[in-house]
Structure formats: structure tokens, C-alpha cells
Coordinates of C-alpha atoms in Angstrom, one line a residue:
Chain A
X811 CA 0.0 0.0 0.0
X812 CA 2.7 2.5 1.0
X813 CA 4.6 1.8 -2.2
X814 CA 1.5 2.1 -4.3
X815 CA 0.3 5.3 -2.9
X816 CA 3.3 7.6 -2.6
X817 CA 3.6 11.1 -1.1
X818 CA 4.1 12.6 -4.5
X819 CA 0.7 11.2 -5.5
X820 CA -0.9 12.6 -2.4
X821 CA 0.6 16.0 -3.2
X822 CA -0.6 15.9 -6.7
X823 CA -4.1 15.0 -5.6
X824 CA -4.0 18.0 -3.3
X825 CA -2.7 20.4 -6.0
X826 CA -5.1 19.0 -8.6
X827 CA -8.2 19.1 -6.5
X828 CA -7.4 22.6 -5.2
X829 CA -6.9 23.9 -8.8
X830 CA -10.1 22.2 -10.1
X831 CA -12.4 23.4 -7.4
X832 CA -10.9 26.9 -7.4
X833 CA -11.6 27.1 -11.2
X834 CA -15.2 25.8 -10.6
X835 CA -15.7 28.3 -7.8
X836 CA -14.5 31.2 -9.9
X837 CA -16.7 30.3 -12.8
X838 CA -19.7 30.0 -10.4
X839 CA -18.8 33.4 -8.9
X840 CA -18.7 35.1 -12.3
X841 CA -22.2 33.8 -12.9
X842 CA -23.4 34.8 -9.4
X843 CA -22.0 38.3 -10.1
X844 CA -24.2 38.6 -13.1
X845 CA -27.3 37.5 -11.3
X846 CA -26.9 39.5 -8.1
X847 CA -27.8 42.9 -9.5
X848 CA -31.1 41.4 -10.8
X849 CA -31.9 39.6 -7.5
X850 CA -31.2 42.6 -5.3
X851 CA -32.5 45.4 -7.7
X852 CA -29.1 47.1 -7.9
X853 CA -30.7 49.6 -10.2
X854 CA -32.5 50.9 -7.1
X855 CA -29.3 51.5 -5.3
X856 CA -29.8 55.3 -5.0
X857 CA -27.4 57.6 -3.3
X858 CA -29.8 57.7 -0.4
X859 CA -29.6 53.9 -0.1
X860 CA -25.8 54.0 -0.2
X861 CA -25.7 56.7 2.4
X862 CA -28.0 54.7 4.6
X863 CA -25.8 51.7 4.3
X864 CA -22.7 53.7 5.2
X865 CA -24.6 55.0 8.3
X866 CA -25.3 51.4 9.3
X867 CA -21.8 50.2 8.8
X868 CA -20.0 53.1 10.4
X869 CA -22.2 52.7 13.5
X870 CA -21.5 48.9 13.7
X871 CA -25.2 48.0 13.7
X872 CA -24.4 44.4 13.0
X873 CA -22.5 44.4 16.3
X874 CA -26.0 43.6 17.7
X875 CA -28.3 43.1 14.8
X876 CA -28.3 40.8 11.8
X877 CA -28.8 41.6 8.1
X878 CA -30.0 38.6 6.1
X879 CA -29.0 36.5 9.1
X880 CA -25.4 37.8 9.3
X881 CA -24.2 39.7 12.3
X882 CA -24.8 39.3 16.0
X883 CA -27.8 37.7 17.7
X884 CA -28.4 40.3 20.3
X885 CA -31.1 42.3 18.5
X886 CA -33.6 41.7 15.7
X887 CA -33.1 41.1 12.0
X888 CA -32.9 44.2 9.9
X889 CA -33.1 42.8 6.4
X890 CA -36.9 42.7 6.7
X891 CA -37.4 45.4 9.4
X892 CA -39.0 47.7 6.9
X893 CA -41.7 45.1 6.2
X894 CA -42.1 44.2 9.9
X895 CA -42.2 47.7 11.4
X896 CA -42.6 50.3 8.6
X897 CA -40.7 53.6 8.3
X898 CA -42.4 55.7 11.1
X899 CA -41.9 53.0 13.7
X900 CA -38.2 52.6 12.8
X901 CA -37.5 56.3 13.1
X902 CA -39.5 56.7 16.4
X903 CA -37.8 53.6 17.8
X904 CA -34.2 54.8 17.2
X905 CA -35.1 58.3 18.5
X906 CA -36.3 56.9 21.8
X907 CA -33.3 54.7 22.5
X908 CA -31.9 53.9 25.0
X909 CA -35.0 53.0 27.0
X910 CA -33.0 52.9 30.2
X911 CA -35.4 50.2 31.5
X912 CA -33.3 48.2 34.0
X913 CA -32.3 44.8 32.8
X914 CA -33.7 45.3 29.2
X915 CA -31.3 45.2 26.3
X916 CA -30.1 48.7 25.6
X917 CA -29.6 50.3 22.2
X918 CA -27.2 53.2 22.2
X919 CA -28.5 56.7 21.3
X920 CA -27.7 57.7 17.8
X921 CA -27.9 61.4 16.9
X922 CA -29.2 61.2 13.3
X923 CA -30.6 64.1 11.3
X924 CA -33.9 63.8 9.5
X925 CA -32.1 63.4 6.2
X926 CA -30.1 60.5 7.7
X927 CA -33.2 58.8 8.9
X928 CA -34.5 59.0 5.4
X929 CA -31.3 57.5 4.1
X930 CA -31.4 54.7 6.7
X931 CA -35.0 53.9 5.9
X932 CA -34.3 53.9 2.1
X933 CA -31.6 51.4 2.8
X934 CA -33.9 49.2 4.9
X935 CA -36.5 49.4 2.1
X936 CA -33.9 48.3 -0.5
X937 CA -32.8 45.4 1.8
X938 CA -36.4 44.2 2.1
X939 CA -36.6 43.7 -1.7
X940 CA -33.6 41.4 -2.1
X941 CA -34.5 37.9 -3.4
X942 CA -33.2 35.9 -0.5
X943 CA -34.8 32.6 -1.5
X944 CA -37.8 33.4 0.7
X945 CA -35.8 33.9 3.9
X946 CA -36.6 34.7 6.7
X947 CA -39.5 32.2 7.1
X948 CA -41.8 34.9 8.5
X949 CA -41.8 38.6 9.2
X950 CA -40.5 38.1 12.7
X951 CA -37.1 37.3 11.1
Chain B
X881 CA 14.6 23.1 19.0
X882 CA 17.8 23.3 17.0
X883 CA 18.8 26.9 16.9
X884 CA 18.5 30.0 19.1
X885 CA 16.7 32.1 16.4
X886 CA 13.5 30.2 17.2
X887 CA 13.3 31.9 20.6
X888 CA 11.6 34.8 18.9
X889 CA 8.5 32.7 19.1
X890 CA 8.4 33.1 22.8
X891 CA 7.0 36.7 23.0
X892 CA 4.4 35.8 20.4
X893 CA 3.2 32.9 22.5
X894 CA 3.1 34.9 25.7
X895 CA 1.2 37.8 24.1
X896 CA -1.2 35.3 22.5
X897 CA -2.2 33.9 25.9
X898 CA -2.5 37.3 27.5
X899 CA -4.9 38.4 24.7
X900 CA -6.7 35.1 25.0
X901 CA -7.4 36.0 28.7
X902 CA -8.7 39.4 27.5
X903 CA -10.9 37.7 25.0
X904 CA -12.5 35.5 27.7
X905 CA -13.1 38.5 30.0
X906 CA -15.0 40.4 27.3
X907 CA -16.9 37.2 26.4
X908 CA -18.1 37.1 30.0
X909 CA -19.2 40.8 29.7
X910 CA -21.1 40.1 26.5
X911 CA -22.6 37.0 28.0
X912 CA -23.7 38.9 31.1
X913 CA -25.4 41.5 28.8
X914 CA -27.6 38.7 27.6
X915 CA -28.8 38.4 31.2
X916 CA -28.9 42.0 32.2
X917 CA -29.2 44.2 29.1
X918 CA -28.2 47.3 31.0
X919 CA -25.0 45.7 32.4
X920 CA -22.1 48.2 31.9
X921 CA -24.3 50.3 29.5
X922 CA -23.6 52.9 28.2
X923 CA -19.8 52.5 29.0
X924 CA -19.5 49.3 27.1
X925 CA -22.5 48.5 24.8
X926 CA -23.0 44.9 23.7
X927 CA -21.7 45.7 20.2
X928 CA -18.4 46.9 21.7
X929 CA -17.9 43.9 24.1
X930 CA -18.7 41.5 21.4
X931 CA -16.4 43.2 18.9
X932 CA -13.5 43.2 21.5
X933 CA -14.3 39.5 22.2
X934 CA -14.1 38.5 18.5
X935 CA -11.3 40.8 17.5
X936 CA -9.1 39.6 20.4
X937 CA -9.8 36.1 19.2
X938 CA -8.5 36.9 15.8
X939 CA -5.5 38.8 17.1
X940 CA -4.4 36.1 19.6
X941 CA -4.8 33.3 17.1
X942 CA -2.7 35.3 14.6
X943 CA -0.1 35.8 17.3
X944 CA -0.1 32.1 18.0
X945 CA 0.2 31.2 14.3
X946 CA 3.1 33.6 13.9
X947 CA 4.8 32.3 16.9
X948 CA 4.3 28.8 15.6
X949 CA 5.7 29.8 12.2
X950 CA 8.8 31.4 13.8
X951 CA 9.3 28.3 15.8
X952 CA 8.6 25.6 13.2
X953 CA 9.9 27.0 9.9
X954 CA 13.6 27.4 11.1
X955 CA 13.4 24.0 12.8
X956 CA 12.1 22.2 9.7
X957 CA 14.4 24.1 7.5
X958 CA 17.3 23.3 9.8
X959 CA 18.7 26.8 9.5
X960 CA 18.4 29.9 11.6
X961 CA 15.5 32.3 10.9
X962 CA 16.4 34.8 8.2
X963 CA 16.0 37.8 10.5
X964 CA 15.1 37.3 14.2
X965 CA 15.4 41.1 14.6
X966 CA 12.7 41.7 12.0
X967 CA 10.5 39.1 13.7
X968 CA 10.9 40.8 17.1
X969 CA 10.2 44.3 15.6
X970 CA 7.1 42.9 13.9
X971 CA 6.0 41.5 17.2
X972 CA 6.0 44.8 18.9
X973 CA 4.4 46.6 16.0
X974 CA 1.6 44.0 16.0
X975 CA 1.1 44.1 19.7
X976 CA 1.0 47.9 20.0
X977 CA -1.2 48.3 16.9
X978 CA -3.6 45.6 18.3
X979 CA -3.7 47.1 21.7
X980 CA -4.3 50.6 20.2
X981 CA -7.2 49.2 18.2
X982 CA -8.8 47.6 21.2
X983 CA -8.5 50.8 23.2
X984 CA -10.0 52.7 20.2
X985 CA -13.0 50.3 20.3
X986 CA -13.4 50.8 24.1
X987 CA -13.0 54.6 24.3
X988 CA -14.0 56.1 21.0
X989 CA -17.6 55.7 19.6
X990 CA -17.4 53.6 16.5
X991 CA -18.7 56.2 14.1
X992 CA -16.0 58.7 15.4
X993 CA -13.4 56.0 15.1
X994 CA -14.5 55.5 11.5
X995 CA -14.5 59.2 10.8
X996 CA -11.0 59.7 12.3
X997 CA -9.4 56.8 10.3
X998 CA -10.5 57.6 6.8
X999 CA -13.3 55.1 6.6
X1000 CA -15.3 57.6 4.4
X1001 CA -12.5 57.5 1.8
X1002 CA -11.9 53.7 1.8
X1003 CA -14.9 52.1 3.6
X1004 CA -13.9 48.8 5.3
X1005 CA -15.5 49.0 8.8
X1006 CA -18.7 47.6 10.1
X1007 CA -18.5 44.0 9.2
X1008 CA -18.2 41.0 11.6
X1009 CA -14.6 40.2 12.5
X1010 CA -13.4 42.9 10.1
X1011 CA -14.4 45.9 12.2
X1012 CA -10.8 47.2 12.4
X1013 CA -10.2 50.8 11.3
X1014 CA -8.3 51.2 8.0
X1015 CA -4.8 51.8 9.5
X1016 CA -5.1 48.6 11.5
X1017 CA -6.1 46.6 8.4
X1018 CA -3.1 48.0 6.6
X1019 CA -1.0 47.2 9.6
X1020 CA -2.2 43.6 9.5
X1021 CA -1.1 43.3 5.9
X1022 CA 2.3 44.8 6.6
X1023 CA 2.8 42.5 9.6
X1024 CA 1.8 39.5 7.5
X1025 CA 4.2 40.6 4.7
X1026 CA 7.0 40.9 7.2
X1027 CA 6.3 37.4 8.5
X1028 CA 6.0 35.9 5.0
X1029 CA 9.3 37.6 3.9
X1030 CA 11.1 36.2 6.9
X1031 CA 9.8 32.6 6.8
X1032 CA 10.0 32.4 3.0
X1033 CA 13.6 33.5 3.0
X1034 CA 14.3 30.9 5.7
X1035 CA 12.6 28.2 3.7
X1036 CA 14.5 29.1 0.6
X1037 CA 17.8 29.0 2.5
X1038 CA 17.1 25.6 4.2
X1039 CA 15.7 22.2 3.9
X1040 CA 12.3 22.1 2.2
X1041 CA 10.2 19.5 3.9
X1042 CA 6.6 19.0 2.7
X1043 CA 5.3 20.0 6.1
X1044 CA 7.2 23.3 6.0
X1045 CA 6.1 24.1 2.5
X1046 CA 2.5 23.4 3.5
X1047 CA 2.8 25.7 6.5
X1048 CA 4.4 28.6 4.5
X1049 CA 2.0 28.3 1.7
X1050 CA -0.9 28.3 4.1
X1051 CA 0.4 31.5 5.7
X1052 CA 0.6 33.1 2.3
X1053 CA -3.0 32.0 1.8
X1054 CA -3.9 33.6 5.1
X1055 CA -2.5 36.9 4.0
X1056 CA -4.0 36.8 0.5
X1057 CA -7.4 35.9 1.9
X1058 CA -7.3 38.9 4.1
X1059 CA -7.2 41.3 1.1
X1060 CA -11.0 41.1 0.3
X1061 CA -11.3 42.9 3.7
X1062 CA -10.6 46.0 1.7
X1063 CA -13.4 45.3 -0.8
X1064 CA -16.7 46.7 0.6
X1065 CA -19.0 47.6 -2.2
X1066 CA -22.3 49.5 -1.8
X1067 CA -24.2 46.4 -2.9
X1068 CA -24.9 44.5 0.3
X1069 CA -25.3 41.2 -1.4
X1070 CA -21.9 41.5 -3.1
X1071 CA -20.3 42.7 0.1
X1072 CA -21.6 39.7 2.0
X1073 CA -20.4 37.4 -0.8
X1074 CA -16.9 38.9 -0.6
X1075 CA -16.9 39.0 3.2
X1076 CA -17.0 35.2 3.2
X1077 CA -13.9 35.0 1.1
X1078 CA -12.1 36.2 4.2
X1079 CA -14.1 34.5 6.9
X1080 CA -14.9 31.2 5.2
X1081 CA -11.6 31.2 3.3
X1082 CA -9.8 31.4 6.6
X1083 CA -11.8 29.2 9.0
X1084 CA -13.1 26.5 6.6
X1085 CA -10.2 26.6 4.2
X1086 CA -6.7 28.0 4.8
X1087 CA -6.6 27.8 8.6
X1088 CA -7.4 24.1 8.3
X1089 CA -4.1 23.8 6.4
X1090 CA -2.3 25.6 9.2
X1091 CA -4.1 23.4 11.8
X1092 CA -3.0 20.3 9.9
X1093 CA 0.6 21.3 9.6
X1094 CA 0.9 22.4 13.2
X1095 CA -0.6 19.1 14.3
X1096 CA 1.7 17.2 11.9
X1097 CA 4.7 19.0 13.3
X1098 CA 3.8 18.2 16.9
X1099 CA 3.2 14.5 16.0
X1100 CA 6.5 14.1 14.1
X1101 CA 8.4 15.6 17.1
X1102 CA 6.5 13.8 19.8
X1103 CA 5.9 10.3 18.4
X1104 CA 9.0 9.8 16.3
X1105 CA 6.8 8.3 13.5
X1106 CA 8.3 8.4 10.0
X1107 CA 7.9 11.9 8.4
X1108 CA 7.0 10.3 5.1
X1109 CA 3.8 8.7 6.5
X1110 CA 2.8 11.9 8.3
X1111 CA 3.3 14.2 5.3
X1112 CA 1.4 11.8 3.1
X1113 CA -1.5 12.0 5.6
X1114 CA -1.3 15.8 5.6
X1115 CA -1.6 16.0 1.8
X1116 CA -4.6 13.8 1.7
X1117 CA -6.3 15.7 4.6
X1118 CA -5.7 19.1 3.2
X1119 CA -6.8 17.9 -0.3
X1120 CA -10.1 16.8 1.3
X1121 CA -10.4 20.2 3.1
X1122 CA -10.3 22.0 -0.2
X1123 CA -12.5 19.5 -2.1
X1124 CA -15.2 20.0 0.5
X1125 CA -14.5 23.6 1.6
X1126 CA -14.1 25.6 -1.6
X1127 CA -17.6 24.9 -3.0
X1128 CA -18.8 24.4 0.6
X1129 CA -18.7 28.2 0.9
X1130 CA -22.1 28.0 -0.7
X1131 CA -23.7 27.2 2.6
X1132 CA -23.2 30.9 3.4
X1133 CA -25.0 31.9 0.2
X1134 CA -28.4 30.3 0.6
X1135 CA -30.3 33.2 2.0
X1136 CA -28.2 36.3 1.5
X1137 CA -29.3 37.1 -2.1
X1138 CA -27.0 34.8 -4.1
X1139 CA -28.6 32.5 -6.8
X1140 CA -30.6 29.5 -5.9
X1141 CA -28.1 26.9 -7.2
X1142 CA -26.0 27.6 -4.1
X1143 CA -28.6 25.8 -2.1
X1144 CA -27.7 22.6 -3.8
X1145 CA -24.0 23.1 -4.2
X1146 CA -23.5 24.4 -0.7
X1147 CA -25.6 21.6 0.9
X1148 CA -23.7 18.8 -1.0
X1149 CA -20.2 20.1 -0.5
X1150 CA -20.5 21.4 3.0
X1151 CA -22.1 18.1 4.0
X1152 CA -18.7 16.5 3.3
X1153 CA -16.8 19.2 5.2
X1154 CA -16.6 17.0 8.4
X1155 CA -14.6 14.3 6.5
X1156 CA -11.2 16.1 6.8
X1157 CA -11.8 16.4 10.5
X1158 CA -12.6 12.7 10.8
X1159 CA -9.4 12.0 8.9
X1160 CA -7.5 14.3 11.2
X1161 CA -8.7 12.2 14.2
X1162 CA -7.7 8.9 12.5
X1163 CA -4.4 10.4 11.6
X1164 CA -3.7 11.7 15.1
X1165 CA -4.6 8.4 16.8
X1166 CA -2.9 6.2 14.3
X1167 CA 0.2 8.2 14.8
X1168 CA -0.1 8.0 18.6
X1169 CA -0.5 4.2 18.5
X1170 CA 2.5 3.8 16.2
X1171 CA 4.7 6.0 18.4
X1172 CA 8.3 5.0 18.7
X1173 CA 9.0 7.1 21.9
X1174 CA 7.3 8.2 25.1
X1175 CA 7.6 11.9 25.2
X1176 CA 7.5 13.3 28.7
X1177 CA 5.3 16.2 27.7
X1178 CA 2.0 14.5 28.3
X1179 CA 0.1 17.8 28.4
X1180 CA 1.2 18.6 24.8
X1181 CA 0.1 15.2 23.7
X1182 CA -3.3 15.7 25.4
X1183 CA -3.8 18.9 23.4
X1184 CA -2.6 17.3 20.2
X1185 CA -5.1 14.4 20.6
X1186 CA -7.9 16.7 21.9
X1187 CA -7.7 19.1 19.1
X1188 CA -9.0 16.9 16.2
X1189 CA -11.7 15.5 18.4
X1190 CA -13.1 18.8 19.6
X1191 CA -12.5 20.3 16.2
X1192 CA -14.6 17.5 14.7
X1193 CA -17.4 18.1 17.2
X1194 CA -17.5 21.9 16.7
X1195 CA -16.7 22.2 13.0
X1196 CA -17.8 18.8 11.8
X1197 CA -20.8 17.8 13.9
X1198 CA -22.2 21.2 14.9
X1199 CA -21.4 22.6 11.5
X1200 CA -23.2 19.7 9.8
X1201 CA -26.3 20.2 12.1
X1202 CA -27.0 23.6 10.5
X1203 CA -25.4 23.3 7.1
X1204 CA -28.2 21.6 5.0
X1205 CA -30.3 24.3 3.4
X1206 CA -33.7 23.1 4.7
X1207 CA -32.4 23.2 8.2
X1208 CA -30.5 26.4 7.8
X1209 CA -33.7 28.0 6.5
X1210 CA -34.8 28.0 10.2
X1211 CA -31.4 28.0 11.9
X1212 CA -29.8 30.8 9.9
X1213 CA -29.0 33.8 12.1
X1214 CA -29.7 32.1 15.4
X1215 CA -27.6 31.1 18.3
X1216 CA -27.1 27.7 16.7
X1217 CA -24.5 29.4 14.5
X1218 CA -23.0 30.9 17.7
X1219 CA -22.9 27.4 19.2
X1220 CA -21.1 26.0 16.2
X1221 CA -18.8 29.0 16.0
X1222 CA -17.7 28.7 19.6
X1223 CA -16.9 25.0 19.6
X1224 CA -15.3 25.1 16.2
X1225 CA -13.1 28.1 16.9
X1226 CA -12.1 26.6 20.2
X1227 CA -11.6 23.0 19.1
X1228 CA -9.8 23.7 15.9
X1229 CA -7.9 26.9 16.3
X1230 CA -7.6 27.8 20.0
X1231 CA -6.7 24.2 20.9
X1232 CA -4.1 23.7 18.2
X1233 CA -2.6 27.0 19.3
X1234 CA -2.4 25.7 22.8
X1235 CA -1.0 22.4 21.5
X1236 CA 1.9 24.1 19.8
X1237 CA 2.5 26.4 22.7
X1238 CA 2.4 23.4 25.1
X1239 CA 5.0 21.6 23.0
X1240 CA 7.2 24.6 22.2
X1241 CA 7.2 26.7 25.4
X1242 CA 9.1 24.2 27.6
X1243 CA 11.7 24.0 24.9
X1244 CA 11.9 27.7 24.6
X1245 CA 12.4 27.8 28.4
X1246 CA 15.2 25.3 28.2
X1247 CA 13.3 22.2 29.3
X1248 CA 12.3 19.0 27.5
X1249 CA 9.0 19.1 29.3
X1250 CA 7.5 20.8 32.3
X1251 CA 7.4 19.2 35.8
X1252 CA 4.7 16.7 36.5
X1253 CA 3.1 19.2 38.8
X1254 CA 3.0 21.9 36.2
X1255 CA 1.6 19.5 33.6
X1256 CA -1.2 18.5 36.1
X1257 CA -2.3 22.2 36.2
X1258 CA -2.1 22.3 32.5
X1259 CA -4.2 19.2 32.0
X1260 CA -6.7 20.3 34.6
X1261 CA -7.0 23.5 32.5
X1262 CA -7.5 21.4 29.4
X1263 CA -10.3 19.4 30.8
X1264 CA -12.0 22.4 32.5
X1265 CA -11.9 24.4 29.3
X1266 CA -13.1 21.6 27.1
X1267 CA -16.0 20.7 29.4
X1268 CA -16.9 24.3 29.9
X1269 CA -16.9 25.0 26.2
X1270 CA -19.2 22.0 25.7
X1271 CA -21.5 23.6 28.2
X1272 CA -21.4 26.9 26.4
X1273 CA -22.1 25.1 23.1
X1274 CA -25.0 23.1 24.5
X1275 CA -26.5 26.2 26.1
X1276 CA -26.3 28.2 22.9
X1277 CA -27.7 25.2 21.0
X1278 CA -30.7 25.3 23.4
X1279 CA -31.2 29.0 22.8
X1280 CA -30.9 28.5 19.1
X1281 CA -33.5 25.8 19.1
X1282 CA -36.0 27.9 21.0
X1283 CA -35.6 30.6 18.3
X1284 CA -36.1 28.1 15.6
X1285 CA -39.3 26.6 17.0
X1286 CA -40.9 29.8 18.5
X1287 CA -39.8 32.6 16.2
X1288 CA -39.3 30.8 12.9
X1289 CA -42.0 28.2 12.9
X1290 CA -45.7 28.0 13.7
X1291 CA -48.8 30.1 12.8
X1292 CA -48.2 32.8 15.5
X1293 CA -44.4 33.3 15.6
X1294 CA -43.1 35.2 18.6
X1295 CA -41.1 38.3 18.3
X1296 CA -37.3 38.5 18.7
X1297 CA -37.4 39.9 22.2
X1298 CA -40.2 37.6 23.4
X1299 CA -38.0 34.7 22.4
X1300 CA -34.9 36.2 24.0
X1301 CA -36.8 36.6 27.3
X1302 CA -37.9 32.9 27.2
X1303 CA -34.3 31.8 26.5
X1304 CA -32.8 33.3 29.7
X1305 CA -32.2 29.9 31.3
X1306 CA -29.9 28.9 28.5
X1307 CA -28.1 32.2 28.7
X1308 CA -27.5 31.6 32.4
X1309 CA -26.0 28.2 31.7
X1310 CA -23.8 29.8 29.0
X1311 CA -22.6 32.4 31.4
X1312 CA -21.9 29.9 34.2
X1313 CA -20.1 27.7 31.8
X1314 CA -18.1 30.8 30.7
X1315 CA -17.0 31.3 34.2
X1316 CA -15.9 27.7 34.3
X1317 CA -14.0 28.3 31.1
X1318 CA -12.2 31.2 32.7
X1319 CA -11.2 29.0 35.7
X1320 CA -9.9 26.4 33.3
X1321 CA -7.9 29.1 31.5
X1322 CA -6.5 30.4 34.8
X1323 CA -5.5 26.8 35.7
X1324 CA -3.8 26.5 32.3
X1325 CA -2.0 29.8 32.8
X1326 CA -0.9 28.8 36.3
X1327 CA 1.0 25.9 34.9
X1328 CA 3.4 28.4 33.3
X1329 CA 4.4 29.7 36.7
X1330 CA 5.1 26.4 38.3
X1331 CA 8.9 26.0 38.2
X1332 CA 11.0 22.9 37.5
X1333 CA 11.7 20.6 34.7
X1334 CA 10.4 17.1 34.1
X1335 CA 12.6 14.9 36.3
X1336 CA 13.3 11.7 34.4
X1337 CA 15.0 9.8 37.2
X1338 CA 12.3 10.6 39.8
X1339 CA 9.5 9.6 37.4
X1340 CA 11.2 6.3 36.4
X1341 CA 11.7 5.5 40.0
X1342 CA 8.0 6.2 40.7
X1343 CA 6.9 4.2 37.7
X1344 CA 9.0 1.2 38.9
X1345 CA 7.7 1.4 42.4

């Protein structure tokens, strides 16, 4: 057995399989790249949406929340928060944070302008339209 | 250990363990905030404690890998490290930059940190594990380049064993796979797709190569088994890692906006991702049984045997539990992922780091092995940490299952916070297990302060009696 299956053969299996699967992955990614703009309506990525996204990222919202299931599990999903809560609720909610109720999970206070709220909500709306293969299972996220 | 240049590994290992302790303390803070939401608020919001917890994890593992590289590469190459001075300078730069970043997280609000570090020009911040400000990210690249230059030159200069080549190539892979951290497009779906190049590429690809080569090195040294056999195993294991892991990345694409075919591809290939871990167990134990010597460092052997088992449980079994698309439809974005993440990171990467530290540190301190008393503290630490981490994993699994069944299923699904309130018992178990983990870590750290070398004569006498 040891003579039949040599180390050089093992190495070649490693190099060969790595190369083959890498090529397959790259080909699939090229196709995925073509499909993503259709699935997430990239044509609706307005400047407001982009600013809203920047606001989310630069405040580390996924440090507590998730977006399409990715992030932390300390606070609710935001990918579908627009559908679940609607724009007015979202704005009012952020403005009243933190609640200060002892023992409740606290969200920091973010000092946003009205324009920034509009950007943020535009981003949430854009997120809610992504084709995520029907995830989450219901609006509770 | 065959040359003094390897001693540069020592500060890396010491710093790694100090940062590990920091990671656990912030983990306890974050865990406490699940029980009392106003704990330490607003001084340390949950997003900060979690970010410090996960970023310290990355930094201490990188420290440990770098220490391991500076220890192993010259040893395998049978030649001194190309530049020990550069390695030492790199250490201080990395430690100071890492510490400054953590202090930035703790004392500067995240948006101000972003504004002060040019995030508006080159946005990279605000993604899990990659929260670092731009200067830190650039620093990580420079530190990696310095390491790669140093060990590649050493490899070129010396003996080129397969194990050494695998390790050096894997470290190149680690650096290259970090580069997508600078790619953060406006399109969230594309951003998420690219984020996994770093995260999946590291933990379900490249780092498994590092894990395999570290384990291979320890086994060659400790068991005296023929290098040819061990290196052949390594190639087959890492081949299987990439066969399953490259397309296996699809299990992150099911519900994040990528096309539907990933549901099939991801399910099929990630379902075979446990196989390399099963092979790693077979490899470790087969090598153990065929050993040609009894190494006095029993603690290092315990780490080396424990690593593939716990890695299989965390990465293999817990990973498999949530990897199939129909399961993940309900499990995605719940604490089931956190359960898997905790046991996998600990079993695979924290444990292999402690295995190499356990093997190398006595040598770096001029001993073959630590005294029996010291090893007893270390092995107590091993068992306490492993059992506690199982407790953390089971508790988070429980919390995840509650979310699955009450928030994701049924005609009247509960809201996020209702579910969180009804999961408190699990979060208590997690926190108590976390305290147990801290005690295990303290026991492990204590072993370093117990003086004395392994006394052959006394141990032989005791064994005979």
C-alpha cells in the first residue's frame, strides 16, 4: 500500500483538486456576479440607499443586529425590518433609544438628522426587496 | 529546537495567551449583557464587548500562528530564521497596533473612530470580524508581509520539507485571503459574498491547512513516527479540506441574495466538510498508537489528541447540524450558529494553538518538558476548558432551538425579544459555563508559573515502584 500510494501522488491529488475546485468556484462566482444585480435590484441602489448603508456600517449596527442572518444575535433582524415595522416606527424607535429600563437590552442613542433617517429607511427598504430565496420564514425574522 | 533564532516565538506565545485571557473576560461581559441588558451600559455597549471579544480572538490566534511559524519554519528548514530582529520588531508593532485598536474600540464611539481613520474614503469598517479601522487593516497586511518575507527566505535557505512548504503556503494564503477585507461595495449582497472570502476562506479553508501542519509537526516531534507517513496523511487531509471547503462556501449563500443553485451546491459540498476532521482524528490516533518514543510532555500530547476530536465536534458535527439548506432556513442567524462558532473556533484553532504552545514553550524555556506538577495544572486547564466549552455550546444550541421553534415556525411566531426573554435559562447556563472556562484558562496559565523541569530519574523510580 505504501509503495503504491506515494507522497508525491498525495501531493498531486492536493494540488489537482485545489486547482479544479478553485476554477469551478471562480466560474460560479462570475455567474453569481451577473445574477446579483437582478436579484437585489441594484438599479434601485440610489445615493440615499448608499448613504443609509454607510450609516449602518459606520455605526456597527451588525454588532448587535443581523442583516439577512449575518451579524450578531443580540437584537432583531434588519433585512426585513422595513416590512415588519414600517418607516415611522423605525424612526421613532431609534429616537427613543436607549429606553433605560433596568435589565432590558439597551440600544445606544444615535444622533441622526432627518435626512439621515430618510437614508437609513431607504436602505432598509432596499434590503427588504432582495431575493433571499424566501428567507426569513416569516416577518419576525 | 535546534537553533536559538526560534526563541523569537516566545514573546508571540506569551502575548497570544494574554490576549486570550482578555478575549474570555470580554466574552463574559457580553454573556452577562444577555442576562442583564443594562450591564455596563452605556460605557461598554454589547456591540463593543462582542467586537472586542471576537477581535481579540483573531489577534491572539494570529499571534499564536506567527509564533508557531517562527518556531517551526527554522526547525524544519534546519537553518536559523532569516531575520530574528525583524520578527521581534514585527511582534512589537503588531502588539502595539492591536492594543491601540482595542483601546479605540473601548474609548471612542465607533462612528467617530470611522471618521477619524479615513473610513469615508476607503470604507472597510462595520463587518463582523473585520471591524478594524483602515490603519489597523493596513498594519495587519504589513505585519503579514514581514512574517512571510522572513519565513519564505528561511525556507529558501534551508531544507524544504513538505510540512514546512504546506505551512508557509498556508500562511501566504492567510495573508492573501485577508485582502478582500478592503473590498466593501455598496451592494450589500456582493459585500456579503466577498466577506465570506475572508471568513470562510480562513476558517473553513486556509486555517485548516495551518491546523493540519501544526498538528503534523507536533506529531513528528513527539511520536518519532516516520515523516513520510505523516506528510502523506497531511496532503490527503488538506486535499479533502479544499475538495469540500471551496464549494462548501455555498452554505453561506443560501439566504443572502445569491442565486438558488448555491442551495444545492452548498448543501452537498458542506455536508462532506466533516470528512477532513474525521481523517484528522484517524491520523492523530494512528500516529499516537504507532509512536516510537514516550515523550515526557504528556500535556502537549493531550492537546494534540484533543484538538482533532473537539474540532470535529465543533466544526464537523455542529457545523453539519446547521449546514443543509432546509435546516438552515430555520437555523440561519440564530444562536445555533454561535454554538457552532464557539466550539469550532475553540476546538480547531484555539486548541491547536495551545497544543503548539504546550509543546514549544518548555523547549523555549530550556526544558524538554515541564514538571509533572506543572503538567497537572495544564491538563486540569485542558479538561475544564473543554468541558466548559461543551457547556457553552449546548446552552447556545438550546437557545438557538428555542428561536427556531418559536420565532421561525408556527402560525403565530413570537417576536425576537419575546424569544430572547424565554431563553434566559440557556443564557444563564452559558454564562456559568463561561466562568468555568475562565477558571480552566487560569489553571492552564498557572501551569506556566510552576517551576521545574520534568525529572526523568524521579519519574522512572516512581513508575517502577
